[in-house]
């Protein structure tokens, strides 16, 4: 049988690069397209000598390139998107169009060549819903369109509708996965993500910048747990046409997270409370709490997070310590 070939859009990003690594280890041929906007060549440097690895610098907005790639493969993981709260707020138009137009282009090609696709969406979809834990069929509650942050949830919501419509009307094999905060080595803090920011601040002995009062909560899933589940879902015969939450359900406040990072790094960094307005401008809406209901994904693939938050933080601290020692 010919080797299975796989396209990962956004494969030079944090999650995409871990997924590429996993698929190459499973002896797949992997094509990665990435515009290197938030992804980076460093993330895939260790893969480039693998004969089964192919990197294409390009954008998902380029329909011709996408078609050419989709034609070659028998599975797509569509991860390319504008990511990070900072990116969405700084570049609202570019982000919205990339997420919506780009996904439409990838879906069009998938339908044309009948290639199954897994699309990553986001926990941001649930918005300010306070009915925890969030289940896939729960309501989505958004703030005003004047607040750029909601552009992300709107654009990923449009992607979900599109994928489901392609599935229903054109028979596309499509799975949608809503990722809750994912962490791990290679994630950058440049676009706002809290865990790499706290870890790097602690290792440098700088204050840990907690936005708002720090009582807001999140659940942080470790990237290996996430990529394992993505691969299982993509090849599951009953997943198509469905949406799945994926992440950890170990909930922690951001203030507590800061304390934990201090403890695990042995740093004695101060906790500096920074008003949201100072970071994201006036009228910024944050989500007070976020925790997934994981029963649907547990039922279909037996998913349960294996790596605890403490273990995740230890691995991330180790990664950043080695990185700064190597400099
Ligand atoms: N956050 C923080 N300090 C930082 C970066 C983020 O307190 O330096 C907060 C942020 O306001 C949010 C939480 O940490 O409440 C998670 O932020 P992140 O950007 O990682 O993810 P998201 O907001 O998408 O959940």
Coordinates of C-alpha atoms and ligand atoms in Angstrom, one line a residue:
X1 CA 0.0 0.0 0.0
X2 CA 1.3 3.5 -0.7
X3 CA 2.3 5.5 2.2
X4 CA -0.4 7.8 3.7
X5 CA 0.3 11.4 2.9
X6 CA -1.0 14.2 5.1
X7 CA -1.3 17.9 4.7
X8 CA -1.0 20.1 7.8
X9 CA -1.9 23.8 7.3
X10 CA -0.1 25.9 9.9
X11 CA 2.3 23.0 10.5
X12 CA 5.2 25.3 11.5
X13 CA 3.1 26.6 14.4
X14 CA 3.4 25.3 18.0
X15 CA 0.7 22.6 17.8
X16 CA 1.2 21.9 14.1
X17 CA 4.9 21.2 14.5
X18 CA 4.2 18.6 17.3
X19 CA 1.6 17.0 15.1
X20 CA 4.0 16.8 12.1
X21 CA 6.6 15.2 14.4
X22 CA 4.1 12.6 15.6
X23 CA 2.9 11.7 12.1
X24 CA 6.5 11.4 10.7
X25 CA 7.3 9.0 13.6
X26 CA 4.3 7.0 12.5
X27 CA 6.0 6.8 9.0
X28 CA 3.6 9.1 7.2
X29 CA 4.6 11.5 4.5
X30 CA 3.9 15.0 5.8
X31 CA 3.4 18.2 3.8
X32 CA 3.3 21.4 5.8
X33 CA 2.1 24.8 4.5
X34 CA 2.7 27.8 6.7
X35 CA 3.1 31.5 6.0
X36 CA 5.4 31.8 9.0
X37 CA 3.3 34.7 10.4
X38 CA 3.1 33.2 13.9
X39 CA 4.7 29.9 13.0
X40 CA 8.5 29.7 12.6
X41 CA 11.2 27.7 10.8
X42 CA 12.8 27.0 14.2
X43 CA 9.7 24.9 15.2
X44 CA 10.3 22.5 12.3
X45 CA 14.1 22.7 12.0
X46 CA 14.5 19.2 13.6
X47 CA 12.2 17.7 10.9
X48 CA 13.7 19.1 7.8
X49 CA 16.1 16.3 7.1
X50 CA 13.4 13.6 7.2
X51 CA 12.8 12.5 3.6
X52 CA 9.1 12.3 4.3
X53 CA 8.8 15.9 5.4
X54 CA 8.0 18.7 2.9
X55 CA 7.7 22.3 3.8
X56 CA 6.0 24.9 1.6
X57 CA 6.1 28.5 2.6
X58 CA 2.8 29.9 1.6
X59 CA -0.6 31.0 2.6
X60 CA -4.0 29.2 2.8
X61 CA -5.4 32.2 0.9
X62 CA -3.5 31.0 -2.2
X63 CA -6.1 28.6 -3.7
X64 CA -3.9 27.3 -6.5
X65 CA -1.2 26.1 -4.1
X66 CA -3.7 24.6 -1.7
X67 CA -5.4 22.7 -4.6
X68 CA -2.0 21.3 -5.7
X69 CA -1.2 20.1 -2.2
X70 CA -4.7 18.7 -1.4
X71 CA -4.5 16.7 -4.6
X72 CA -1.5 14.9 -3.3
X73 CA -2.7 13.8 0.1
X74 CA -5.3 11.6 1.7
X75 CA -5.8 13.5 4.9
X76 CA -5.8 17.2 5.9
X77 CA -5.3 18.8 9.3
X78 CA -6.3 22.4 9.0
X79 CA -4.6 24.3 11.8
X80 CA -3.6 27.5 10.0
X81 CA -5.3 30.5 11.5
X82 CA -4.6 33.9 13.1
X83 CA -3.9 33.0 16.7
X84 CA -3.4 34.7 20.1
X85 CA -5.5 37.4 21.6
X86 CA -2.8 40.0 20.8
X87 CA -2.8 39.1 17.1
X88 CA -6.6 39.3 16.8
X89 CA -6.7 42.7 18.5
X90 CA -3.7 44.2 16.6
X91 CA -4.8 42.9 13.2
X92 CA -8.6 42.4 13.3
X93 CA -9.2 42.6 9.5
X94 CA -6.3 40.4 8.4
X95 CA -7.2 37.8 11.1
X96 CA -10.8 37.6 10.3
X97 CA -10.2 37.2 6.5
X98 CA -7.5 34.7 7.0
X99 CA -9.6 32.5 9.2
X100 CA -12.8 32.7 7.1
X101 CA -11.5 32.9 3.5
X102 CA -8.6 30.7 4.1
X103 CA -10.8 28.0 5.6
X104 CA -13.2 28.2 2.7
X105 CA -10.4 27.7 0.3
X106 CA -9.1 24.6 2.1
X107 CA -12.6 23.2 2.4
X108 CA -13.3 23.8 -1.3
X109 CA -10.2 21.8 -2.2
X110 CA -11.0 19.1 0.2
X111 CA -14.5 18.6 -1.3
X112 CA -13.1 18.7 -4.9
X113 CA -10.6 15.9 -4.2
X114 CA -12.7 14.1 -1.6
X115 CA -10.0 14.4 1.1
X116 CA -11.1 14.0 4.8
X117 CA -10.3 17.0 6.9
X118 CA -10.0 17.8 10.6
X119 CA -10.4 21.5 11.4
X120 CA -9.2 23.0 14.6
X121 CA -11.5 25.5 16.3
X122 CA -11.3 27.0 19.7
X123 CA -12.8 27.2 23.2
X124 CA -13.1 31.0 22.5
X125 CA -16.3 29.8 20.7
X126 CA -18.1 29.7 24.0
X127 CA -17.4 33.3 24.7
X128 CA -18.9 34.6 28.0
X129 CA -21.2 31.7 28.6
X130 CA -21.1 31.0 32.3
X131 CA -22.8 27.6 32.1
X132 CA -19.8 25.4 32.9
X133 CA -18.5 23.0 31.9
X134 CA -18.9 23.9 28.2
X135 CA -20.6 21.2 26.1
X136 CA -20.4 21.1 22.3
X137 CA -24.1 21.9 21.9
X138 CA -24.0 24.7 24.4
X139 CA -24.8 28.4 23.7
X140 CA -22.2 30.8 22.5
X141 CA -22.3 34.2 24.2
X142 CA -20.4 37.1 22.7
X143 CA -19.8 40.7 23.6
X144 CA -20.1 43.7 21.3
X145 CA -18.7 43.8 17.7
X146 CA -16.9 46.9 18.8
X147 CA -14.6 44.7 20.7
X148 CA -12.0 43.2 18.3
X149 CA -11.5 40.2 20.5
X150 CA -14.9 38.7 19.5
X151 CA -13.7 38.7 15.8
X152 CA -11.8 35.5 16.6
X153 CA -14.8 33.6 18.0
X154 CA -16.9 34.9 15.1
X155 CA -14.4 33.8 12.4
X156 CA -13.9 30.4 13.9
X157 CA -17.7 30.1 14.3
X158 CA -18.0 30.8 10.6
X159 CA -15.4 28.0 9.9
X160 CA -17.5 25.6 12.0
X161 CA -20.7 26.4 10.1
X162 CA -18.9 26.1 6.8
X163 CA -17.4 22.7 7.6
X164 CA -20.7 21.4 8.8
X165 CA -22.5 22.7 5.7
X166 CA -19.9 21.1 3.4
X167 CA -20.4 17.9 5.4
X168 CA -24.2 18.0 5.1
X169 CA -24.6 19.3 1.6
X170 CA -21.5 18.0 -0.2
X171 CA -20.7 14.9 1.8
X172 CA -17.3 16.1 3.0
X173 CA -15.7 14.0 5.7
X174 CA -15.0 16.8 8.2
X175 CA -14.3 16.7 12.0
X176 CA -14.2 19.9 14.1
X177 CA -12.1 20.1 17.2
X178 CA -12.5 22.9 19.7
X179 CA -9.1 23.3 21.4
X180 CA -9.0 24.6 24.9
X181 CA -5.7 26.3 26.0
X182 CA -2.9 24.1 24.8
X183 CA 0.6 24.4 26.3
X184 CA 4.0 22.8 25.7
X185 CA 7.5 23.4 24.5
X186 CA 7.9 25.7 21.5
X187 CA 4.8 27.7 22.3
X188 CA 5.7 31.4 22.2
X189 CA 4.5 34.1 24.6
X190 CA 4.8 36.8 22.0
X191 CA 1.1 36.7 21.0
X192 CA -0.2 36.8 24.6
X193 CA -0.2 33.1 25.8
X194 CA 0.1 33.1 29.5
X195 CA 2.0 30.0 30.3
X196 CA 5.2 30.6 28.3
X197 CA 5.0 34.2 29.4
X198 CA 4.9 33.4 33.1
X199 CA 7.6 30.7 32.8
X200 CA 10.0 33.0 30.9
X201 CA 9.3 35.9 33.3
X202 CA 10.0 33.6 36.3
X203 CA 13.2 32.2 34.9
X204 CA 14.4 35.8 34.2
X205 CA 13.4 36.9 37.7
X206 CA 11.0 39.4 36.3
X207 CA 7.5 40.1 37.8
X208 CA 4.7 37.8 36.6
X209 CA 2.2 39.9 34.8
X210 CA -1.3 38.9 35.9
X211 CA -4.0 40.6 33.8
X212 CA -7.1 41.8 35.7
X213 CA -7.6 40.5 39.2
X214 CA -6.3 37.0 38.3
X215 CA -9.5 35.3 39.4
X216 CA -10.3 34.3 35.8
X217 CA -9.7 30.6 35.2
X218 CA -8.5 28.4 32.4
X219 CA -7.6 24.7 31.8
X220 CA -4.3 24.0 30.2
X221 CA -3.9 20.8 28.1
X222 CA -0.4 19.4 27.3
X223 CA 0.4 19.3 23.5
X224 CA 1.2 15.5 23.4
X225 CA -2.3 14.7 24.8
X226 CA -3.8 17.0 22.2
X227 CA -1.9 15.7 19.1
X228 CA -2.7 12.0 20.2
X229 CA -6.4 12.8 20.3
X230 CA -6.3 14.8 17.0
X231 CA -4.8 11.7 15.2
X232 CA -7.4 9.4 16.7
X233 CA -10.3 11.6 15.8
X234 CA -9.1 12.2 12.3
X235 CA -9.1 8.5 11.5
X236 CA -12.3 7.6 13.4
X237 CA -15.1 6.4 11.2
X238 CA -17.8 8.0 13.4
X239 CA -16.3 11.4 14.0
X240 CA -17.2 13.1 10.7
X241 CA -19.9 15.8 11.0
X242 CA -19.2 16.2 14.7
X243 CA -17.7 18.8 17.0
X244 CA -15.5 17.8 19.9
X245 CA -14.0 19.7 22.8
X246 CA -10.4 18.8 23.4
X247 CA -8.1 19.9 26.2
X248 CA -7.7 19.5 30.0
X249 CA -10.5 20.0 32.5
X250 CA -8.2 20.8 35.4
X251 CA -9.3 24.4 36.1
X252 CA -7.0 26.9 37.7
X253 CA -7.1 30.7 38.3
X254 CA -4.5 32.8 36.6
X255 CA -3.3 34.1 40.0
X256 CA -2.9 30.5 41.2
X257 CA -1.1 29.6 38.0
X258 CA 1.4 32.5 38.7
X259 CA 2.0 31.1 42.2
X260 CA 2.6 27.6 40.8
X261 CA 5.1 28.8 38.3
X262 CA 6.9 30.7 41.0
X263 CA 7.0 27.6 43.1
X264 CA 8.1 25.2 40.4
X265 CA 10.8 27.4 39.0
X266 CA 12.0 28.3 42.5
X267 CA 11.8 32.0 41.5
X268 CA 10.7 34.6 43.9
X269 CA 9.1 36.8 41.3
X270 CA 6.6 39.4 42.4
X271 CA 3.1 39.1 41.0
X272 CA 2.3 42.4 39.1
X273 CA -1.4 43.0 38.5
X274 CA -1.9 44.8 35.2
X275 CA -5.3 46.2 34.2
X276 CA -6.7 44.8 31.0
X277 CA -7.0 48.3 29.5
X278 CA -3.3 48.8 29.7
X279 CA -2.6 45.6 27.7
X280 CA -5.5 45.3 25.3
X281 CA -7.0 48.8 25.3
X282 CA -10.3 50.1 26.7
X283 CA -13.4 47.9 26.8
X284 CA -11.5 44.5 26.7
X285 CA -13.8 41.6 27.6
X286 CA -12.1 38.6 29.2
X287 CA -13.7 35.2 29.9
X288 CA -14.2 34.7 33.6
X289 CA -14.0 30.9 33.5
X290 CA -13.4 28.3 30.9
X291 CA -13.7 24.5 31.4
X292 CA -14.6 21.9 28.8
X293 CA -17.1 19.0 29.1
X294 CA -15.0 16.2 27.8
X295 CA -17.6 13.5 27.9
X296 CA -18.2 13.4 24.1
X297 CA -14.5 12.9 23.2
X298 CA -14.1 10.4 26.0
X299 CA -17.0 8.4 24.6
X300 CA -15.7 8.2 21.0
X301 CA -11.9 7.7 21.5
X302 CA -11.6 7.1 25.3
X303 CA -9.8 10.4 25.7
X304 CA -8.7 11.5 29.1
X305 CA -5.8 14.0 29.7
X306 CA -2.7 12.1 30.8
X307 CA -0.4 14.9 31.7
X308 CA -1.3 17.0 34.7
X309 CA -0.8 20.8 34.8
X310 CA 2.0 20.4 37.3
X311 CA 3.8 17.9 35.0
X312 CA 3.2 20.2 31.9
X313 CA 4.7 23.1 33.8
X314 CA 7.7 21.1 34.8
X315 CA 8.3 20.1 31.2
X316 CA 7.9 23.7 29.9
X317 CA 10.2 25.1 32.6
X318 CA 12.8 22.5 31.6
X319 CA 12.5 23.4 28.0
X320 CA 12.9 27.1 28.6
X321 CA 15.7 26.6 31.1
X322 CA 17.7 24.6 28.5
X323 CA 17.0 27.2 25.9
X324 CA 18.3 30.0 28.0
X325 CA 21.4 28.0 29.0
X326 CA 22.1 27.3 25.4
X327 CA 22.2 31.0 24.6
Ligands
LIG1 N1 -2.9 36.5 30.9 C1 -2.2 37.1 32.0 N2 -0.9 37.5 31.8 C2 -0.3 37.4 30.7 C3 -1.0 36.8 29.6 C4 -2.3 36.4 29.8 O1 -2.8 37.2 33.1 O2 0.9 37.8 30.6 C5 -4.3 36.0 31.2 C6 -5.3 36.5 30.1 O3 -5.9 37.7 30.4 C7 -6.3 35.3 30.2 C8 -5.5 34.1 30.6 O4 -4.3 34.6 31.1 O5 -7.2 35.6 31.3 C9 -5.2 33.2 29.4 O6 -4.6 34.0 28.4 P1 -4.1 33.4 27.0 O7 -3.9 34.6 26.1 O8 -3.0 32.5 27.3 O9 -5.3 32.6 26.5 P2 -6.9 32.9 26.3 O10 -7.2 34.3 26.8 O11 -7.1 32.8 24.8 O12 -7.5 31.9 27.1

